[in-house]
Coordinates of C-alpha atoms and ligand atoms in Angstrom, one line a residue:
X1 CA 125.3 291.1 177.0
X2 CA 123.5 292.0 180.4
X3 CA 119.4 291.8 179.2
X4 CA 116.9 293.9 181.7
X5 CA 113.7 291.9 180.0
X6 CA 114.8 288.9 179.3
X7 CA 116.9 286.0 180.8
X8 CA 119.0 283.6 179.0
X9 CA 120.7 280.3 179.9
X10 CA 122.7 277.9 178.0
X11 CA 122.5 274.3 179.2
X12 CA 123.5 271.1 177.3
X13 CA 123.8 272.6 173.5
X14 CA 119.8 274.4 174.4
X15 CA 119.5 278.1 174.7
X16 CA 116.8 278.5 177.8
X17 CA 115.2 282.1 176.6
X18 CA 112.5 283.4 179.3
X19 CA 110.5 286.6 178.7
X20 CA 110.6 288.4 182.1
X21 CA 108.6 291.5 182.4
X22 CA 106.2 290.1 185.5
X23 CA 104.8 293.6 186.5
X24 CA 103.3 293.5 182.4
X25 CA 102.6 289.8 181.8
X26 CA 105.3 290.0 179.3
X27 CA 103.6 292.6 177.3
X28 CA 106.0 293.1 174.5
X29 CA 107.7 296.2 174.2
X30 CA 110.9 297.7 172.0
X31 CA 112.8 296.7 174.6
X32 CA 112.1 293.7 175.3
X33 CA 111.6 292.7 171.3
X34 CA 115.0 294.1 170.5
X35 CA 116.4 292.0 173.8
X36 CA 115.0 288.8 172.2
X37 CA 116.3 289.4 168.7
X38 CA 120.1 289.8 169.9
X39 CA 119.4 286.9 172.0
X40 CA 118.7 284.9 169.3
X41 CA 121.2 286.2 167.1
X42 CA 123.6 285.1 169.7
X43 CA 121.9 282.0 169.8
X44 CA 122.3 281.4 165.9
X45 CA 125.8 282.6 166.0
X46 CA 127.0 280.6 169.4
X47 CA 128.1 277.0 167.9
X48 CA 127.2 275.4 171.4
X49 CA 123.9 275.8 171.1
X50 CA 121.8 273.9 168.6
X51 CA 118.0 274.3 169.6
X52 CA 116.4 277.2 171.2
X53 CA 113.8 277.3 173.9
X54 CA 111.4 280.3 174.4
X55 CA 109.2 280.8 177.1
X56 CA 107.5 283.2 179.6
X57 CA 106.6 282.5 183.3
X58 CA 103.4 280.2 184.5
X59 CA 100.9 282.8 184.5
X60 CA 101.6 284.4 180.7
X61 CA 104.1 283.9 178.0
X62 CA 102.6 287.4 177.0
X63 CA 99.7 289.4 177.2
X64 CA 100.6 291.0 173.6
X65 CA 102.0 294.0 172.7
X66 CA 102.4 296.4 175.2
X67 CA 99.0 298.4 175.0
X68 CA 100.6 301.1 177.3
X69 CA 103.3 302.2 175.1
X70 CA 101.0 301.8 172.0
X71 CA 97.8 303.7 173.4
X72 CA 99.7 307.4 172.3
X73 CA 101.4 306.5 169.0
X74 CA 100.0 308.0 166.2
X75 CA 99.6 306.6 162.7
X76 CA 102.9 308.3 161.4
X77 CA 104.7 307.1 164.0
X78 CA 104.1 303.7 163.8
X79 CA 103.9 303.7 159.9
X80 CA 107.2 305.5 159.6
X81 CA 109.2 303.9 162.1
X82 CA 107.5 300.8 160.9
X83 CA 107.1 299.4 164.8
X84 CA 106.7 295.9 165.2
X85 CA 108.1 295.0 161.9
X86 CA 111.6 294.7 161.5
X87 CA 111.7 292.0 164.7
X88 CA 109.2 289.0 163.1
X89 CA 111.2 289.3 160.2
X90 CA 114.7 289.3 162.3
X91 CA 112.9 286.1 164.0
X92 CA 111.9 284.2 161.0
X93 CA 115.9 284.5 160.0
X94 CA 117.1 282.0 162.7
X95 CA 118.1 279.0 161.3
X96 CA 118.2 276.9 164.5
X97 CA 114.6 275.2 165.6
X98 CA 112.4 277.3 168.3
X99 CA 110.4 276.0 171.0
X100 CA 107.8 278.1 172.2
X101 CA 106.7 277.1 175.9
X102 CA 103.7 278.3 176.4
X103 CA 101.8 278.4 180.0
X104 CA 99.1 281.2 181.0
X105 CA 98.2 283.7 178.5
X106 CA 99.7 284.3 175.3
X107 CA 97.7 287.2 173.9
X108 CA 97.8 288.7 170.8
X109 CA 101.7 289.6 169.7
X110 CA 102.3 286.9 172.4
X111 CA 100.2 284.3 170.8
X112 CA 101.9 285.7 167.3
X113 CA 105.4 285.4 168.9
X114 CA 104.7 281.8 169.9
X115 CA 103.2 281.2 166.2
X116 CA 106.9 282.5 165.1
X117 CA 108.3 279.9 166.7
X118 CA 108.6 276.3 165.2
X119 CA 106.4 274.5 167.4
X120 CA 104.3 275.1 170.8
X121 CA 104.5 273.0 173.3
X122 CA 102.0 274.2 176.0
X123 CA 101.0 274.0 179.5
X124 CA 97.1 272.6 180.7
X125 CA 96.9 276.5 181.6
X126 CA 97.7 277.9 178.5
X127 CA 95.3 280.2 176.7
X128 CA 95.9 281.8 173.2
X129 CA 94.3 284.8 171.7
X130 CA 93.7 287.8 169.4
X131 CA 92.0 290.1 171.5
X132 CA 93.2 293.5 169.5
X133 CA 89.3 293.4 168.1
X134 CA 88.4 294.5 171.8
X135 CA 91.2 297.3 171.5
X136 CA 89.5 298.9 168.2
X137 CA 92.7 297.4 166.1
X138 CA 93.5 294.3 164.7
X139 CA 96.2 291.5 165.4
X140 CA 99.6 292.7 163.1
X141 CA 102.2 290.0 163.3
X142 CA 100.5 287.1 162.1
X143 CA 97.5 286.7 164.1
X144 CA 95.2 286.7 161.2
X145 CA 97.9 284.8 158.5
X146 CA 99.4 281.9 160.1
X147 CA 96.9 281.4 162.6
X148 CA 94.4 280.9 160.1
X149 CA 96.9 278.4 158.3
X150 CA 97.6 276.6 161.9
X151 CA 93.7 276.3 162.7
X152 CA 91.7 277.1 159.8
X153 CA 89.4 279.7 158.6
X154 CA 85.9 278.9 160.9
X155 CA 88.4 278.9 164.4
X156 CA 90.3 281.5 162.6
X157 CA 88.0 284.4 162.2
X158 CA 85.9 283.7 165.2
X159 CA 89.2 284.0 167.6
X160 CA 90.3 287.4 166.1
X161 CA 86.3 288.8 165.3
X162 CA 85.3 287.5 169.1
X163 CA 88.3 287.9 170.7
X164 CA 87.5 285.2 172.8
X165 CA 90.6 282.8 174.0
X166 CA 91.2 279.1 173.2
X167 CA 92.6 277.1 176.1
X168 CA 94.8 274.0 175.9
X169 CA 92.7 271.7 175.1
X170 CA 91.4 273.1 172.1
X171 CA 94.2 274.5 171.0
X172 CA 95.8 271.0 170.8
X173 CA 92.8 269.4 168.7
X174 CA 93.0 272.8 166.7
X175 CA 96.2 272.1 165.9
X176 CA 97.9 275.5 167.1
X177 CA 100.3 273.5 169.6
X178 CA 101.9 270.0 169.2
X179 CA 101.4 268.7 172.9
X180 CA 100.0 269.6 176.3
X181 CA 101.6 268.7 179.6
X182 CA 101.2 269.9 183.3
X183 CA 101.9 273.2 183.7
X184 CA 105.3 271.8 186.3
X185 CA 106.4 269.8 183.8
X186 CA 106.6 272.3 181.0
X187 CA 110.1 273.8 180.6
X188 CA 111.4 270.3 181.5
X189 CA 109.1 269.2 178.5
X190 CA 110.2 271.7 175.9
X191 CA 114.0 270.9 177.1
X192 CA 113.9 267.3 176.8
X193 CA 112.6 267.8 173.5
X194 CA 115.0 270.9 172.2
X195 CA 117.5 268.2 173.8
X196 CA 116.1 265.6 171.3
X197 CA 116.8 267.9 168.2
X198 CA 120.1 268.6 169.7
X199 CA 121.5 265.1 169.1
X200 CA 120.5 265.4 165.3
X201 CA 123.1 266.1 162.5
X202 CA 122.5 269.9 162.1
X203 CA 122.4 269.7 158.7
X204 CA 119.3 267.8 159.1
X205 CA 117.3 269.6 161.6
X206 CA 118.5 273.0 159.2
X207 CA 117.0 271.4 156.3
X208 CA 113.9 269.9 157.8
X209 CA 113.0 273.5 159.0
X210 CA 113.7 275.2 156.0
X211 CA 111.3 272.5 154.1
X212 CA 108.6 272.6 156.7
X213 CA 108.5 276.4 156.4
X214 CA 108.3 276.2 152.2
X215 CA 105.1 274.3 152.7
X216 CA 103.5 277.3 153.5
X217 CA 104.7 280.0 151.3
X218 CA 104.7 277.3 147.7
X219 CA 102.1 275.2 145.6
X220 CA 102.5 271.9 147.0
X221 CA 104.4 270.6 143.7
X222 CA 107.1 273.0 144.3
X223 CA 107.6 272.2 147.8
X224 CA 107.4 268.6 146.8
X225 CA 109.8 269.4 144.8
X226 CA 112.4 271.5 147.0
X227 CA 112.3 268.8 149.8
X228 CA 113.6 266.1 147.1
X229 CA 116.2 268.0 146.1
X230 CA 116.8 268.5 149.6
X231 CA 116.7 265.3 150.5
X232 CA 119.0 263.9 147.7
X233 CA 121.5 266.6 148.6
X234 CA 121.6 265.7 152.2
X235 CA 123.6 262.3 150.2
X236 CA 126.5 264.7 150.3
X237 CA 127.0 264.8 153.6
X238 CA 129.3 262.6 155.9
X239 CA 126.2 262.6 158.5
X240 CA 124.5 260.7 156.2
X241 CA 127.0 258.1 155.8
X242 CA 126.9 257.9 159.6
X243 CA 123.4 257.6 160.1
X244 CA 122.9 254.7 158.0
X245 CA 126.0 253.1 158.6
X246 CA 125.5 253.8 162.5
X247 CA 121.6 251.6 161.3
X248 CA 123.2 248.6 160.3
X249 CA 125.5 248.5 162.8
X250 CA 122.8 249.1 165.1
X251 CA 125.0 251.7 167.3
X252 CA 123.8 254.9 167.9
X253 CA 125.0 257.6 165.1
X254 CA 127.9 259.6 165.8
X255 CA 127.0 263.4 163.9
X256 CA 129.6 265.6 163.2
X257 CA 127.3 268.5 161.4
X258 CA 129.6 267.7 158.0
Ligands
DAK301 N1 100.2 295.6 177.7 C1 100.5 296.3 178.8 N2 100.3 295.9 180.0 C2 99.6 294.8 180.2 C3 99.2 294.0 179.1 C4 99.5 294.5 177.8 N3 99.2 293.8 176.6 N4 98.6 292.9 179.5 C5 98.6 293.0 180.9 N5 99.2 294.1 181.3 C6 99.4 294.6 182.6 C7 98.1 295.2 183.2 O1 97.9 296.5 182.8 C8 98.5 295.1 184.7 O2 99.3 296.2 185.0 P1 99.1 297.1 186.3 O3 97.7 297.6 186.2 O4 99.3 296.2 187.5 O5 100.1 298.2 186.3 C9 99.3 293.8 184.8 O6 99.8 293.6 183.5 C10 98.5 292.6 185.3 O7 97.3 292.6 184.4 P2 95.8 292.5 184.9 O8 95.7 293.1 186.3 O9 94.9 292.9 183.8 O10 95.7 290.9 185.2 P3 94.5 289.9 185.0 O11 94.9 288.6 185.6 O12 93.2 290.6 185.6 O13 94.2 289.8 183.4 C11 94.9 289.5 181.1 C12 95.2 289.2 182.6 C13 96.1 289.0 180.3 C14 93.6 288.7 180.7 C15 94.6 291.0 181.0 O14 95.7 291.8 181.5 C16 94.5 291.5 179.5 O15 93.4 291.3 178.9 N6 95.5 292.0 178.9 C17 95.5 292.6 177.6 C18 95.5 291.5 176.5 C19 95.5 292.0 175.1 O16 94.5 292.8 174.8 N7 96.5 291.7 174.4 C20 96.6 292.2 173.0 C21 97.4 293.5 173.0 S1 97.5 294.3 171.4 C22 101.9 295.6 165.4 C23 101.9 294.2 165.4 C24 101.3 293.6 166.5 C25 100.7 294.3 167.5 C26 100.7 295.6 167.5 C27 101.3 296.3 166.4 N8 102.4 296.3 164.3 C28 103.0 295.5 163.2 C29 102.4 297.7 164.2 C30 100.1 293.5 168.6 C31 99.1 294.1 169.3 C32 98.7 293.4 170.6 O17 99.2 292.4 171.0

Protein backbone atom coordinates (compact mmCIF):
# COMPACT_ATOMS: atom_id res chain seq x y z
CA UNK A 1 0.00 0.00 0.00
CA UNK A 2 1.42 3.50 -1.29
CA UNK A 3 1.61 5.65 2.33
CA UNK A 4 1.57 9.70 1.88
CA UNK A 5 2.86 10.18 5.74
CA UNK A 6 4.80 7.59 6.36
CA UNK A 7 7.62 5.51 4.72
CA UNK A 8 8.39 2.02 5.13
CA UNK A 9 11.37 -0.33 4.37
CA UNK A 10 12.06 -3.83 4.91
CA UNK A 11 15.70 -4.76 5.28
CA UNK A 12 17.15 -7.99 6.76
CA UNK A 13 13.94 -9.53 8.61
CA UNK A 14 13.48 -5.35 10.24
CA UNK A 15 10.64 -3.23 9.24
CA UNK A 16 12.32 0.47 8.88
CA UNK A 17 8.97 2.69 9.73
CA UNK A 18 9.79 6.57 9.46
CA UNK A 19 7.07 9.18 10.35
CA UNK A 20 7.41 11.78 7.45
CA UNK A 21 5.26 14.83 7.82
CA UNK A 22 8.46 17.46 7.76
CA UNK A 23 6.31 20.69 7.11
CA UNK A 24 4.45 19.57 10.86
CA UNK A 25 7.35 17.91 12.79
CA UNK A 26 5.37 14.79 12.57
CA UNK A 27 2.41 16.14 14.30
CA UNK A 28 0.15 13.18 14.38
CA UNK A 29 -2.85 13.33 12.58
CA UNK A 30 -5.77 10.64 11.38
CA UNK A 31 -3.85 10.22 8.60
CA UNK A 32 -0.86 9.67 9.49
CA UNK A 33 -2.07 7.37 12.78
CA UNK A 34 -4.19 5.19 10.57
CA UNK A 35 -0.93 4.99 7.95
CA UNK A 36 1.12 3.70 10.92
CA UNK A 37 -1.44 1.17 12.21
CA UNK A 38 -1.81 -0.67 8.69
CA UNK A 39 1.90 -0.47 8.58
CA UNK A 40 2.26 -2.34 11.40
CA UNK A 41 -0.42 -4.66 10.85
CA UNK A 42 1.50 -5.44 7.70
CA UNK A 43 4.45 -5.74 9.69
CA UNK A 44 2.74 -8.36 12.17
CA UNK A 45 1.25 -10.16 9.38
CA UNK A 46 4.53 -10.18 6.88
CA UNK A 47 6.62 -13.45 8.16
CA UNK A 48 9.95 -11.72 6.89
CA UNK A 49 9.98 -9.33 9.28
CA UNK A 50 10.55 -10.06 12.86
CA UNK A 51 11.40 -6.70 14.70
CA UNK A 52 10.01 -3.32 13.99
CA UNK A 53 11.79 -0.04 13.89
CA UNK A 54 9.92 3.28 14.38
CA UNK A 55 11.33 6.55 13.94
CA UNK A 56 10.94 10.23 12.80
CA UNK A 57 13.63 12.49 11.16
CA UNK A 58 16.66 14.28 13.23
CA UNK A 59 14.92 17.27 14.16
CA UNK A 60 11.44 15.52 15.73
CA UNK A 61 10.01 12.10 15.99
CA UNK A 62 6.82 14.25 16.67
CA UNK A 63 5.71 17.35 17.96
CA UNK A 64 2.34 15.59 19.35
CA UNK A 65 -0.89 15.52 18.13
CA UNK A 66 -1.58 17.67 15.46
CA UNK A 67 -2.78 20.90 17.32
CA UNK A 68 -4.10 22.31 13.97
CA UNK A 69 -6.67 19.70 13.25
CA UNK A 70 -7.53 19.52 17.00
CA UNK A 71 -7.92 23.44 17.69
CA UNK A 72 -11.94 23.26 16.15
CA UNK A 73 -13.18 19.83 17.38
CA UNK A 74 -15.67 20.08 19.80
CA UNK A 75 -16.22 17.83 22.77
CA UNK A 76 -18.92 15.64 20.88
CA UNK A 77 -16.88 15.18 18.27
CA UNK A 78 -13.95 13.89 19.82
CA UNK A 79 -15.98 11.99 22.50
CA UNK A 80 -18.24 10.34 19.97
CA UNK A 81 -15.87 9.49 17.29
CA UNK A 82 -13.65 8.60 20.15
CA UNK A 83 -10.38 10.29 18.33
CA UNK A 84 -7.21 9.13 19.29
CA UNK A 85 -8.33 5.97 20.78
CA UNK A 86 -8.95 3.10 18.69
CA UNK A 87 -4.96 3.52 17.32
CA UNK A 88 -2.94 3.05 20.94
CA UNK A 89 -5.03 0.23 21.42
CA UNK A 90 -4.44 -1.13 17.57
CA UNK A 91 -0.62 -0.48 18.65
CA UNK A 92 -0.41 -2.25 21.83
CA UNK A 93 -1.82 -5.51 19.61
CA UNK A 94 1.43 -6.09 17.70
CA UNK A 95 3.02 -8.94 18.84
CA UNK A 96 6.46 -8.29 17.27
CA UNK A 97 9.07 -5.93 19.49
CA UNK A 98 9.10 -2.05 18.62
CA UNK A 99 11.92 0.22 18.52
CA UNK A 100 11.24 3.68 18.93
CA UNK A 101 14.16 5.95 17.52
CA UNK A 102 13.96 8.90 18.95
CA UNK A 103 16.03 12.22 17.84
CA UNK A 104 14.71 15.95 18.23
CA UNK A 105 11.45 16.43 19.81
CA UNK A 106 8.95 13.96 20.77
CA UNK A 107 6.17 15.98 22.17
CA UNK A 108 3.26 14.97 23.74
CA UNK A 109 1.30 12.07 21.59
CA UNK A 110 4.85 11.76 20.12
CA UNK A 111 6.53 11.18 23.41
CA UNK A 112 3.22 8.78 24.14
CA UNK A 113 3.73 7.07 20.66
CA UNK A 114 7.46 6.36 21.55
CA UNK A 115 6.18 5.19 25.28
CA UNK A 116 3.98 2.60 23.06
CA UNK A 117 6.68 1.23 21.77
CA UNK A 118 8.90 -1.45 23.52
CA UNK A 119 11.87 0.41 24.14
CA UNK A 120 13.49 3.99 23.13
CA UNK A 121 16.54 4.19 21.98
CA UNK A 122 17.41 7.92 21.59
CA UNK A 123 19.55 10.46 19.99
CA UNK A 124 22.02 13.17 22.25
CA UNK A 125 19.23 15.63 20.71
CA UNK A 126 16.34 14.03 21.76
CA UNK A 127 13.79 15.85 23.99
CA UNK A 128 10.57 14.36 25.45
CA UNK A 129 7.47 16.10 26.72
CA UNK A 130 3.87 16.71 27.79
CA UNK A 131 3.39 20.05 26.93
CA UNK A 132 -0.73 19.82 26.48
CA UNK A 133 -0.72 21.78 30.08
CA UNK A 134 0.46 24.84 27.92
CA UNK A 135 -2.52 24.05 25.36
CA UNK A 136 -5.31 24.29 28.27
CA UNK A 137 -5.63 20.17 27.90
CA UNK A 138 -3.92 17.40 29.18
CA UNK A 139 -1.70 14.53 27.66
CA UNK A 140 -4.47 11.55 26.52
CA UNK A 141 -2.54 8.56 25.32
CA UNK A 142 -0.42 7.67 28.16
CA UNK A 143 1.37 10.66 28.98
CA UNK A 144 0.24 10.80 32.44
CA UNK A 145 0.02 6.57 32.95
CA UNK A 146 3.04 4.97 31.68
CA UNK A 147 5.17 7.80 31.95
CA UNK A 148 4.67 8.05 35.41
CA UNK A 149 5.39 4.14 35.68
CA UNK A 150 8.70 4.73 33.27
CA UNK A 151 9.99 7.75 35.54
CA UNK A 152 8.14 7.98 38.59
CA UNK A 153 5.66 10.23 40.26
CA UNK A 154 8.14 13.53 41.35
CA UNK A 155 9.51 13.63 37.35
CA UNK A 156 6.09 12.57 36.47
CA UNK A 157 3.84 15.36 37.48
CA UNK A 158 6.42 18.02 37.10
CA UNK A 159 6.92 17.14 33.16
CA UNK A 160 3.05 17.13 32.46
CA UNK A 161 2.13 20.17 35.34
CA UNK A 162 5.38 22.35 33.85
CA UNK A 163 5.41 21.27 30.64
CA UNK A 164 8.91 21.63 30.52
CA UNK A 165 10.99 18.97 28.24
CA UNK A 166 13.54 16.36 29.46
CA UNK A 167 16.51 15.98 27.16
CA UNK A 168 18.66 12.82 26.63
CA UNK A 169 20.51 12.87 29.23
CA UNK A 170 17.99 12.88 31.79
CA UNK A 171 15.76 10.90 30.19
CA UNK A 172 18.38 8.06 30.22
CA UNK A 173 19.05 8.31 34.18
CA UNK A 174 15.11 8.72 34.35
CA UNK A 175 14.78 5.63 32.88
CA UNK A 176 12.31 6.75 29.94
CA UNK A 177 14.92 5.44 27.16
CA UNK A 178 17.32 2.46 27.32
CA UNK A 179 20.46 4.07 25.60
CA UNK A 180 21.77 7.35 24.03
CA UNK A 181 23.96 7.55 20.95
CA UNK A 182 24.95 10.35 18.53
CA UNK A 183 22.36 11.62 16.76
CA UNK A 184 24.33 9.96 13.15
CA UNK A 185 24.47 6.89 14.60
CA UNK A 186 20.87 6.52 15.59
CA UNK A 187 18.82 4.50 12.97
CA UNK A 188 22.00 2.41 12.58
CA UNK A 189 21.75 1.88 16.46
CA UNK A 190 18.13 0.94 16.71
CA UNK A 191 18.79 -1.49 13.50
CA UNK A 192 21.65 -3.30 14.83
CA UNK A 193 19.70 -3.92 17.75
CA UNK A 194 16.03 -4.79 16.01
CA UNK A 195 18.70 -6.99 14.02
CA UNK A 196 19.82 -8.55 17.36
CA UNK A 197 16.20 -9.56 18.33
CA UNK A 198 15.80 -10.81 14.84
CA UNK A 199 18.16 -13.77 15.27
CA UNK A 200 16.11 -14.90 18.39
CA UNK A 201 13.62 -17.89 18.27
CA UNK A 202 10.34 -15.86 17.86
CA UNK A 203 8.80 -17.71 20.29
CA UNK A 204 11.03 -16.27 22.67
CA UNK A 205 11.16 -12.65 21.93
CA UNK A 206 6.86 -13.14 21.70
CA UNK A 207 6.93 -14.38 25.14
CA UNK A 208 9.48 -12.09 26.67
CA UNK A 209 7.26 -9.18 25.42
CA UNK A 210 4.13 -10.41 26.53
CA UNK A 211 5.75 -10.98 30.22
CA UNK A 212 7.55 -7.72 30.26
CA UNK A 213 4.20 -5.96 29.49
CA UNK A 214 2.14 -8.16 32.50
CA UNK A 215 4.53 -6.57 34.86
CA UNK A 216 2.65 -3.58 34.61
CA UNK A 217 -0.83 -4.31 34.44
CA UNK A 218 -0.53 -7.48 37.63
CA UNK A 219 0.57 -7.74 41.39
CA UNK A 220 3.94 -8.90 41.14
CA UNK A 221 2.96 -12.54 42.40
CA UNK A 222 0.88 -12.99 39.44
CA UNK A 223 3.33 -11.91 37.03
CA UNK A 224 5.83 -14.00 38.85
CA UNK A 225 3.71 -16.28 38.27
CA UNK A 226 2.72 -16.03 34.47
CA UNK A 227 6.46 -15.71 33.38
CA UNK A 228 7.07 -19.35 35.04
CA UNK A 229 4.51 -20.83 33.37
CA UNK A 230 5.81 -19.15 30.56
CA UNK A 231 9.00 -20.17 30.93
CA UNK A 232 8.29 -23.91 31.56
CA UNK A 233 6.16 -23.93 28.45
CA UNK A 234 8.81 -22.44 26.28
CA UNK A 235 10.31 -26.56 27.18
CA UNK A 236 7.79 -27.45 24.42
CA UNK A 237 9.41 -26.01 21.89
CA UNK A 238 12.10 -27.47 19.40
CA UNK A 239 13.96 -23.90 19.78
CA UNK A 240 14.56 -24.79 23.05
CA UNK A 241 16.13 -27.98 22.31
CA UNK A 242 18.35 -25.99 19.88
CA UNK A 243 19.42 -23.39 22.13
CA UNK A 244 20.84 -25.53 24.72
CA UNK A 245 21.95 -28.13 22.60
CA UNK A 246 23.45 -25.41 20.15
CA UNK A 247 25.34 -24.33 24.26
CA UNK A 248 27.06 -27.37 24.68
CA UNK A 249 28.09 -27.76 21.48
CA UNK A 250 29.29 -24.32 21.65
CA UNK A 251 27.88 -23.45 17.87
CA UNK A 252 25.72 -20.81 17.38
CA UNK A 253 21.79 -21.91 17.68
CA UNK A 254 19.98 -22.59 14.63
CA UNK A 255 16.02 -21.21 15.42
CA UNK A 256 13.38 -22.38 13.49
CA UNK A 257 10.39 -20.34 15.40
CA UNK A 258 8.93 -24.15 16.29
N1 LIG B 1 0.67 20.23 15.58
C1 LIG B 1 0.61 20.87 14.40
N2 LIG B 1 1.65 21.54 13.85
C2 LIG B 1 2.80 21.54 14.54
C3 LIG B 1 2.95 20.87 15.77
C4 LIG B 1 1.80 20.18 16.30
N3 LIG B 1 1.84 19.47 17.46
N4 LIG B 1 4.21 21.05 16.22
C5 LIG B 1 4.83 21.80 15.28
N5 LIG B 1 3.99 22.09 14.27
C6 LIG B 1 4.25 22.89 13.07
C7 LIG B 1 4.32 24.37 13.40
O1 LIG B 1 3.02 24.94 13.49
C8 LIG B 1 5.09 24.89 12.21
O2 LIG B 1 4.23 24.98 11.10
P1 LIG B 1 4.17 26.29 10.15
O3 LIG B 1 3.94 27.42 11.05
O4 LIG B 1 5.56 26.31 9.53
O5 LIG B 1 3.08 26.00 9.18
C9 LIG B 1 6.09 23.76 11.95
O6 LIG B 1 5.54 22.60 12.56
C10 LIG B 1 7.45 24.02 12.56
O7 LIG B 1 7.25 24.32 13.94
P2 LIG B 1 7.87 25.63 14.64
O8 LIG B 1 8.02 26.75 13.69
O9 LIG B 1 7.08 25.87 15.87
O10 LIG B 1 9.34 25.09 15.00
P3 LIG B 1 10.25 25.46 16.25
O11 LIG B 1 11.55 24.79 15.98
O12 LIG B 1 10.23 26.94 16.52
O13 LIG B 1 9.54 24.75 17.52
C11 LIG B 1 8.46 22.92 18.69
C12 LIG B 1 9.42 23.34 17.55
C13 LIG B 1 8.23 21.39 18.54
C14 LIG B 1 9.10 23.19 20.04
C15 LIG B 1 7.14 23.72 18.55
O14 LIG B 1 6.64 23.56 17.23
C16 LIG B 1 6.06 23.23 19.48
O15 LIG B 1 6.03 23.63 20.65
N6 LIG B 1 5.13 22.43 18.97
C17 LIG B 1 3.96 22.00 19.71
C18 LIG B 1 4.33 20.95 20.75
C19 LIG B 1 3.11 20.51 21.53
O16 LIG B 1 2.47 21.36 22.20
N7 LIG B 1 2.83 19.23 21.46
C20 LIG B 1 1.64 18.67 22.15
C21 LIG B 1 0.49 18.67 21.19
S1 LIG B 1 -1.02 18.17 21.96
C22 LIG B 1 -6.03 12.48 22.59
C23 LIG B 1 -4.87 11.86 22.97
C24 LIG B 1 -3.68 12.53 22.85
C25 LIG B 1 -3.60 13.81 22.36
C26 LIG B 1 -4.74 14.41 21.95
C27 LIG B 1 -5.96 13.76 22.07
N8 LIG B 1 -7.27 11.85 22.75
C28 LIG B 1 -7.30 10.47 23.25
C29 LIG B 1 -8.47 12.45 22.39
C30 LIG B 1 -2.33 14.46 22.26
C31 LIG B 1 -2.22 15.80 22.30
C32 LIG B 1 -0.95 16.46 21.93
O17 LIG B 1 0.03 15.87 21.60
Amino acid sequence: MAFETITVEVEDHVALITLNRPDAMNALNDQLLGELVTALEDAQANDKVRCIVLTGSEKAFAAGADIKMMSEKSFVEVFAGDLFGPEPDAIMRIRKPIIAAVSGYALGGGCELAMMCDFIIASETAKFGQPEINLGVIAGMGGTQRLTRLIGKSKAMDMNLTGRFMDAEEADRSGLVSRVVPVKKLREEAMAAASKIAEKSMISVMAVKESVNRSYEMPLREGLLFERRVFQSLFATEDQKEGMSAFMEKREAQFRDK
